CSV table of C-alpha atoms in Angstrom, one decimal:
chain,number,residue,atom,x,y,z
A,1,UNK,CA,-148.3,-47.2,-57.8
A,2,UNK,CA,-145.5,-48.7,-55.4
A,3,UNK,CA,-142.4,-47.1,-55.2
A,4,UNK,CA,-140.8,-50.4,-54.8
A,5,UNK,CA,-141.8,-50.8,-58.5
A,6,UNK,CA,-140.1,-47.8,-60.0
A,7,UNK,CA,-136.5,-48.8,-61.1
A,8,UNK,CA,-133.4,-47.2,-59.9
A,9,UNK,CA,-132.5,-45.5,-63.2
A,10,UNK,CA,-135.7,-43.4,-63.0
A,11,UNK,CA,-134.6,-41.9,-59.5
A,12,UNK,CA,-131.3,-40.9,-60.9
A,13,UNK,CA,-132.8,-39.5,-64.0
A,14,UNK,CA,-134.8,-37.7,-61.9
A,15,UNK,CA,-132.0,-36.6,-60.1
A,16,UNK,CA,-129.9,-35.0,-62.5
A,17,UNK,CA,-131.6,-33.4,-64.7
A,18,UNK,CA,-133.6,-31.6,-61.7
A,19,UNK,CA,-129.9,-30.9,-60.5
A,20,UNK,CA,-129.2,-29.7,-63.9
A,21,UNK,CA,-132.2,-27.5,-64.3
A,22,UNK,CA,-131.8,-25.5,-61.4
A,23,UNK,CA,-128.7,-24.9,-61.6
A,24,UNK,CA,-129.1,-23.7,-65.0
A,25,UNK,CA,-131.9,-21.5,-64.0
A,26,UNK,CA,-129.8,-20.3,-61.3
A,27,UNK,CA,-126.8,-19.1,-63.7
A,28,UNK,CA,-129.3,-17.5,-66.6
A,29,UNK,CA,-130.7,-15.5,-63.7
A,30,UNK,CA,-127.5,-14.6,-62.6
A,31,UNK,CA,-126.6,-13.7,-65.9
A,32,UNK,CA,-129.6,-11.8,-66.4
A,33,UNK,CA,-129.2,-9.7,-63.5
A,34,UNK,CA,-125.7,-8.8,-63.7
A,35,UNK,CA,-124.2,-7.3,-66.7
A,36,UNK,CA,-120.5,-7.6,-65.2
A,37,UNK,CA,-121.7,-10.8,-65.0
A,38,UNK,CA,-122.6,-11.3,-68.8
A,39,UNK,CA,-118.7,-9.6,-69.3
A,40,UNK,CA,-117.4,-12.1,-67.5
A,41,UNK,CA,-119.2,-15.0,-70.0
A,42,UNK,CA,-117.8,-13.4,-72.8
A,43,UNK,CA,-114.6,-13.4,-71.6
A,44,UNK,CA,-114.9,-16.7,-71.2
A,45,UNK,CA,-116.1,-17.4,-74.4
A,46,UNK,CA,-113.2,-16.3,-76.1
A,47,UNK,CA,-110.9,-19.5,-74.3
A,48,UNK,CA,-112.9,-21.9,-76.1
A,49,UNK,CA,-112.3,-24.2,-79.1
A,50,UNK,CA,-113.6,-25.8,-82.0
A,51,UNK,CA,-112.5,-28.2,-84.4
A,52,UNK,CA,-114.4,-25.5,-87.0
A,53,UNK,CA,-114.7,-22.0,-88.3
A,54,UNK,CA,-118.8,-21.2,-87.5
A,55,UNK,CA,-120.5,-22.4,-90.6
A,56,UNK,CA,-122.4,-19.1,-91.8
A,57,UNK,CA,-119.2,-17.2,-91.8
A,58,UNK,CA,-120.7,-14.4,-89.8
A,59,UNK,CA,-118.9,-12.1,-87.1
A,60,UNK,CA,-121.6,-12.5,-85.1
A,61,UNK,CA,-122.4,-16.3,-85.0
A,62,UNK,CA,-124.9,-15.8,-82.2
A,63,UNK,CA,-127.1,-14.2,-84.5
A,64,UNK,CA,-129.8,-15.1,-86.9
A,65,UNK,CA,-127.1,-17.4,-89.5
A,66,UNK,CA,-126.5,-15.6,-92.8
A,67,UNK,CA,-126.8,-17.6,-96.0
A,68,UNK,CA,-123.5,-18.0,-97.7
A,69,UNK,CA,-122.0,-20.2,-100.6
A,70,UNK,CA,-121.6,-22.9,-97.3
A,71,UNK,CA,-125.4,-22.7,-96.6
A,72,UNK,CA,-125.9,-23.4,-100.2
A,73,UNK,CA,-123.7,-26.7,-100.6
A,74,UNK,CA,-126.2,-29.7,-101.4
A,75,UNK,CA,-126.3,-32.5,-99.3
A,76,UNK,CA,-123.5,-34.8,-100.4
A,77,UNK,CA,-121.0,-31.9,-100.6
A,78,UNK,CA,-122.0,-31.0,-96.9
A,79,UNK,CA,-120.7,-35.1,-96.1
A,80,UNK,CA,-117.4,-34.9,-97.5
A,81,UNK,CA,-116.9,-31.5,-95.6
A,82,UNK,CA,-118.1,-33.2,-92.3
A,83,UNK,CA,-115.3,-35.9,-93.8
A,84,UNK,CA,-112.4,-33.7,-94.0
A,85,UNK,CA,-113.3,-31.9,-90.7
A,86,UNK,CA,-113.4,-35.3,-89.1
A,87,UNK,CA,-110.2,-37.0,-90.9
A,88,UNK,CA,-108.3,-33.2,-89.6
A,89,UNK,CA,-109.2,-34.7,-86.1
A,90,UNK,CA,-108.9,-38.0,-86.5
A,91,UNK,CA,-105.0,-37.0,-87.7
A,92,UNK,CA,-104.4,-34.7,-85.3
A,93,UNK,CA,-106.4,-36.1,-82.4
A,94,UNK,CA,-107.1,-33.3,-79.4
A,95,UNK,CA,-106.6,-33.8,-75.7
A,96,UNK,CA,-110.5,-33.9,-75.4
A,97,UNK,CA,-112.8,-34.3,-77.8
A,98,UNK,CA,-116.2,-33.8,-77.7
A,99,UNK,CA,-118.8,-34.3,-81.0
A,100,UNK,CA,-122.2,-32.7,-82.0
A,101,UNK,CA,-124.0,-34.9,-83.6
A,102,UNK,CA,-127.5,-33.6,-85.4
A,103,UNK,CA,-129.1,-31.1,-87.8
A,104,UNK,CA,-129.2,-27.3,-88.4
A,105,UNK,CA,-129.7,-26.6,-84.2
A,106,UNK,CA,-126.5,-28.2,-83.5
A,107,UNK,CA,-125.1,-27.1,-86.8
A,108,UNK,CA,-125.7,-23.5,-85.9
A,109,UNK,CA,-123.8,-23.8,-82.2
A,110,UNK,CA,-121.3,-21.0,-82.2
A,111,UNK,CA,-118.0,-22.0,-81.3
A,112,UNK,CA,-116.9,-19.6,-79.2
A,113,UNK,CA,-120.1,-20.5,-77.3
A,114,UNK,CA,-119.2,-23.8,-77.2
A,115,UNK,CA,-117.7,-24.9,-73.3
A,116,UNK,CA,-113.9,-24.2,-73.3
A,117,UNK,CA,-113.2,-27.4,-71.8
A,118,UNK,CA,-113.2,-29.3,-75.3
A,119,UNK,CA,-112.1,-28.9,-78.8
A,120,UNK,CA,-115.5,-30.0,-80.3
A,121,UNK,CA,-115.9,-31.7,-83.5
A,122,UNK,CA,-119.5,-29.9,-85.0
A,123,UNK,CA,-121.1,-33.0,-87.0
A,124,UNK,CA,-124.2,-31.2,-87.8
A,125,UNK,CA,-126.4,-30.9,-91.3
A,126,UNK,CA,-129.1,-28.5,-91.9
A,127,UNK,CA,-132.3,-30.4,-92.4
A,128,UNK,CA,-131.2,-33.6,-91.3
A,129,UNK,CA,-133.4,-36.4,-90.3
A,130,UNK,CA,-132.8,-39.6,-87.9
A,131,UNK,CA,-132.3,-41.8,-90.9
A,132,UNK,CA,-129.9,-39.7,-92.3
A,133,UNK,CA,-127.9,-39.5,-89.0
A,134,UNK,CA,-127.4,-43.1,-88.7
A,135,UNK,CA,-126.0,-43.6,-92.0
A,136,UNK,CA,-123.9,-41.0,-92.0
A,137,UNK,CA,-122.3,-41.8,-88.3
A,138,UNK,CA,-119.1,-43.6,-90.0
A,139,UNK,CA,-117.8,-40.5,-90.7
A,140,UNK,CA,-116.4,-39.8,-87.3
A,141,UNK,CA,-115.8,-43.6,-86.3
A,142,UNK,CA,-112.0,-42.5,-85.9
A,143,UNK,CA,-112.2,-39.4,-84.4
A,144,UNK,CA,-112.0,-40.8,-81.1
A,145,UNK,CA,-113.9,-38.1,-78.6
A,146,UNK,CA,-114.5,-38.3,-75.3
A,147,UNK,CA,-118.2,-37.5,-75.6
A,148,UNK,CA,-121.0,-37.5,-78.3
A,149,UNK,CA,-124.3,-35.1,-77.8
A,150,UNK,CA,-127.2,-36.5,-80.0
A,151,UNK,CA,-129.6,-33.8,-81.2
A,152,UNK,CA,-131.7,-35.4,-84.0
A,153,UNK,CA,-135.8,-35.7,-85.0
A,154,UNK,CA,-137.3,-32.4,-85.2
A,155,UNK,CA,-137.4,-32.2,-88.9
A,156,UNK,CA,-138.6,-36.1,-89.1
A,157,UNK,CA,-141.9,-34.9,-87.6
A,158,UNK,CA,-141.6,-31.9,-89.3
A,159,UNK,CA,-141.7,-34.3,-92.7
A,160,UNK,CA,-144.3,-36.7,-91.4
A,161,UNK,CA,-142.0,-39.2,-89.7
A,162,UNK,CA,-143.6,-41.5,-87.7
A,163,UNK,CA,-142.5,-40.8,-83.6
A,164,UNK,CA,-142.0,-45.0,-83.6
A,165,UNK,CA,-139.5,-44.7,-86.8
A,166,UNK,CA,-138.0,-41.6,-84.6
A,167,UNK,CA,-137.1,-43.5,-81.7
A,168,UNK,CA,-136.4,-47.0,-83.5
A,169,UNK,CA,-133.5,-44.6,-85.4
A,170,UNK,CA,-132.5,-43.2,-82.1
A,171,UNK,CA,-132.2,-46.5,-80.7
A,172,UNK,CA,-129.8,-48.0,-83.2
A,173,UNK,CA,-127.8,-44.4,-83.6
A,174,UNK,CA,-127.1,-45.1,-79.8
A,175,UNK,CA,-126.0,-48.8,-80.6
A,176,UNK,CA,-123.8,-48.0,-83.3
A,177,UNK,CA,-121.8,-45.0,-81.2
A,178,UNK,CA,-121.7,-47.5,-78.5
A,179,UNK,CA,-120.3,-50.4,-80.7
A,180,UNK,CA,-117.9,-47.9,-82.2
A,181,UNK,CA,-117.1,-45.6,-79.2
A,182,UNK,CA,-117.1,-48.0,-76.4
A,183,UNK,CA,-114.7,-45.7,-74.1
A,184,UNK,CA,-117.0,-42.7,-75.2
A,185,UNK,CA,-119.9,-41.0,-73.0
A,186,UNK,CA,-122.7,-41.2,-75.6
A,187,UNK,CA,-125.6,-38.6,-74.3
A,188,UNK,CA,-128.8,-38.1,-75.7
A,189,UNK,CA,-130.6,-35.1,-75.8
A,190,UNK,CA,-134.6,-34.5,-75.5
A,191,UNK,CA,-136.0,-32.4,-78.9
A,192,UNK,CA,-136.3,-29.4,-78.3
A,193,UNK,CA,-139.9,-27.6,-78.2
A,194,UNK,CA,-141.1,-24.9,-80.8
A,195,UNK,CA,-142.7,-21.6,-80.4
A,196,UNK,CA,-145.8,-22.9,-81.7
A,197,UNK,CA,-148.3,-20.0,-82.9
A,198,UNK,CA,-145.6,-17.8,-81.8
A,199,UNK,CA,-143.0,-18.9,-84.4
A,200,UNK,CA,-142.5,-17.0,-88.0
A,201,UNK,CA,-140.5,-19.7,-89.3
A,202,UNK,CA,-141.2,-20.3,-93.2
A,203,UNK,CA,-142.7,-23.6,-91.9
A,204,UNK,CA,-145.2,-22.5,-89.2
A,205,UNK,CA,-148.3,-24.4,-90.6
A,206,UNK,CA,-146.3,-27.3,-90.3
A,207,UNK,CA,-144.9,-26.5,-86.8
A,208,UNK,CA,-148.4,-26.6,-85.8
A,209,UNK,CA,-148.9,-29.7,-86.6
A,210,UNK,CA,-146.8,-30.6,-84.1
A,211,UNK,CA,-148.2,-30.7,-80.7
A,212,UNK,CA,-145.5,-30.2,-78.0
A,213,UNK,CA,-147.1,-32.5,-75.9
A,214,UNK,CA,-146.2,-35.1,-78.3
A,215,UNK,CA,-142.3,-33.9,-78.7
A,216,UNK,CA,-142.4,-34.6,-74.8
A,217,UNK,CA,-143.8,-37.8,-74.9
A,218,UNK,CA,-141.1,-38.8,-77.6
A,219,UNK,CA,-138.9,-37.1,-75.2
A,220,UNK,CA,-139.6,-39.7,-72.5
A,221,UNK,CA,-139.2,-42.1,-74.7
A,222,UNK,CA,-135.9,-41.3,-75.6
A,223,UNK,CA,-135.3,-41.3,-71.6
A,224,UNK,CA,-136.1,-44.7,-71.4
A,225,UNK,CA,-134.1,-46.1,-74.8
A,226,UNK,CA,-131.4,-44.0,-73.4
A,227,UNK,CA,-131.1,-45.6,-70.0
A,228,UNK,CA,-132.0,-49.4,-71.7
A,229,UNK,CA,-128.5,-49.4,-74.1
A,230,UNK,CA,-126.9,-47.6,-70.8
A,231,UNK,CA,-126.2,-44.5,-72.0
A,232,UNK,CA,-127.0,-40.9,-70.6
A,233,UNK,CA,-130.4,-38.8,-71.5
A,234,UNK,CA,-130.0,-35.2,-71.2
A,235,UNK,CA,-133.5,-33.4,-70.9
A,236,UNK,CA,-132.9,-29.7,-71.9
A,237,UNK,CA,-136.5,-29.8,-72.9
A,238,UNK,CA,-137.7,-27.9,-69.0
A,239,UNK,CA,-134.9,-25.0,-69.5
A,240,UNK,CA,-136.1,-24.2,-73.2
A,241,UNK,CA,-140.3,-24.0,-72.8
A,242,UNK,CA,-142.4,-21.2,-71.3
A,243,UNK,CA,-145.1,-21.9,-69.1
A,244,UNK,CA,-147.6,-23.9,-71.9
A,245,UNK,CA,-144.7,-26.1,-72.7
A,246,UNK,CA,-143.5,-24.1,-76.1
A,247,UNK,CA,-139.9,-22.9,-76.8
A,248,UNK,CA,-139.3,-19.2,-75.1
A,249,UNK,CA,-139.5,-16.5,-77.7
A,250,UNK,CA,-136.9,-14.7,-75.8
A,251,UNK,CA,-134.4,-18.3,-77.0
A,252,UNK,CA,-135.6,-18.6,-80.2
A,253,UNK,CA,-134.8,-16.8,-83.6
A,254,UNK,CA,-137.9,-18.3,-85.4
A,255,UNK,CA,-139.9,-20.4,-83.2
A,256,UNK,CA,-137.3,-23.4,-84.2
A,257,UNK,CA,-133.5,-22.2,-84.4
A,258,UNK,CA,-132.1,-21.0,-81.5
A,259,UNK,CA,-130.7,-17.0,-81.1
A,260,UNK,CA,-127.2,-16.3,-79.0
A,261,UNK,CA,-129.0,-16.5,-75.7
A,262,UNK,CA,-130.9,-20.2,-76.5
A,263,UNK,CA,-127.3,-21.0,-76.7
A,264,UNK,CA,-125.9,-19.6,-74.0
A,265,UNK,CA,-128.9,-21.6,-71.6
A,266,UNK,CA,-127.4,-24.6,-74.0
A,267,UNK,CA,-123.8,-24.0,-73.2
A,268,UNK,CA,-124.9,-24.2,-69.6
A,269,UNK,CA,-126.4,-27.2,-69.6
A,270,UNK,CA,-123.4,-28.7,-71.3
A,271,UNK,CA,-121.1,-27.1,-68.8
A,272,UNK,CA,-123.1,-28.6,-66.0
A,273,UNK,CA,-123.7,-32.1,-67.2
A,274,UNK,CA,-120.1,-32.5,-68.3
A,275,UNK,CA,-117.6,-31.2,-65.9
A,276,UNK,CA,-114.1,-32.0,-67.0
């Protein structure tokens, strides 16, 4: 193949998220290897904000989530809370906003993990699918952020979802935050992997249905609607998988939902790819 043939895009893709994982893999060492160090990250922790309380309730929102009258709300009840939560910010708009957009992996981010830079405005549902992501994207048309992270498909192809209905939803999600957001950075993130026959999530069997081979062929994909409607493709896929491409144990709760330190390699990826 002739390098004259690859487009420019592809290089900067490239580019950044090999930037991006390094550095990440840099500060988890670091962390790792220096408890002052991992004082330090708490300390900073406490100087962010979010535009939400942490959704299970729990004094320790790193941990495994608790289930709690909120986990229990069916699905319209948890729109019109996403509706007030967004109508609080569209009233009172913040300096700079940013939005997580997805299902129970976003859902679950703990604030206080969250980079201090923004208030954030949490716009995640347990469960949720692409579909219901598109349709429900008018709920925050006038909260005016800065930035909107996309998280979404894991639990399509955990129901059966085709990967071509995955990323034609993707495709017109991005449109529509585009049309809507036009002074917004709208960034796309890669699904994340799964543990595989390591998980003990309730749905294992169907986990294992899943090849993560395929996730990361979506996940390219999704690189290539991202840089065709000109937005920005975040791969966090490389800093989440061991060695035969499935999600760390060491990050993961379950094999799918992420524990306090899959979020703390999260919240440096953020940090990274979104400098304010």
């Amino acid at each position: 193949m002739s390098w004259s043939k690859i487009p420019p895009w592809a290089f900067l893709s490239l580019a950044t998220n090999g930037i991006l994982m390094l550095t990440v893999i840099l500060l988890i060492v670091r962390a790792e290897s220096s408890s002052s160090d991992l004082q330090n990250l708490s300390e900073l922790q406490g100087n962010g904000s979010s535009a939400i309380e942490n959704a299970s309730g729990s004094e320790n929102p790193g941990m495994e989530p608790q289930l709690g009258p909120r986990h229990q709300w069916n699905y319209e009840q948890w729109l019109a809370q996403l509706q007030r939560e967004a109508e609080a910010i569209a009233a009172n708009p913040p300096e700079r906003l940013g939005v997580l957009a997805g299902d129970s992996i976003s859902l679950w981010f703990p604030p206080e993990l969250l980079p201090p830079q923004r208030t954030w405005l949490n716009q995640g549902i347990s469960g949720e699918v692409s579909s219901g992501l598109l349709k429900r994207l008018p709920l925050f048309d006038n909260s005016n952020p800065e930035v909107i992270f996309v998280m979404i498909g894991i639990n399509d192809l955990i129901r059966g979802v085709s990967p071509s209905e995955v990323l034609e939803n993707h495709r017109a999600i991005v449109r529509d935050l585009v049309w809507v957001h036009p002074n917004a950075r709208i960034v796309v993130q890669s699904i994340l992997p799964h543990s595989g026959s390591g998980a003990s999530w309730e749905g294992r069997d169907r986990l294992l249905n899943i090849p993560n081979d395929r996730i990361g062929e979506i996940n390219r994909e999704l690189a290539a609607i991202a840089s065709e409607e000109g937005v920005e493709f975040l791969d966090l896929y490389p800093l989440f998988a061991d060695s035969q491409g499935n999600l760390r144990l060491d990050l993961t709760t379950d094999g799918l939902h992420l524990n306090e330190q899959g979020y703390l390699v999260w919240r440096t990826a953020l940090m990274v790819f979104d400098p304010i």
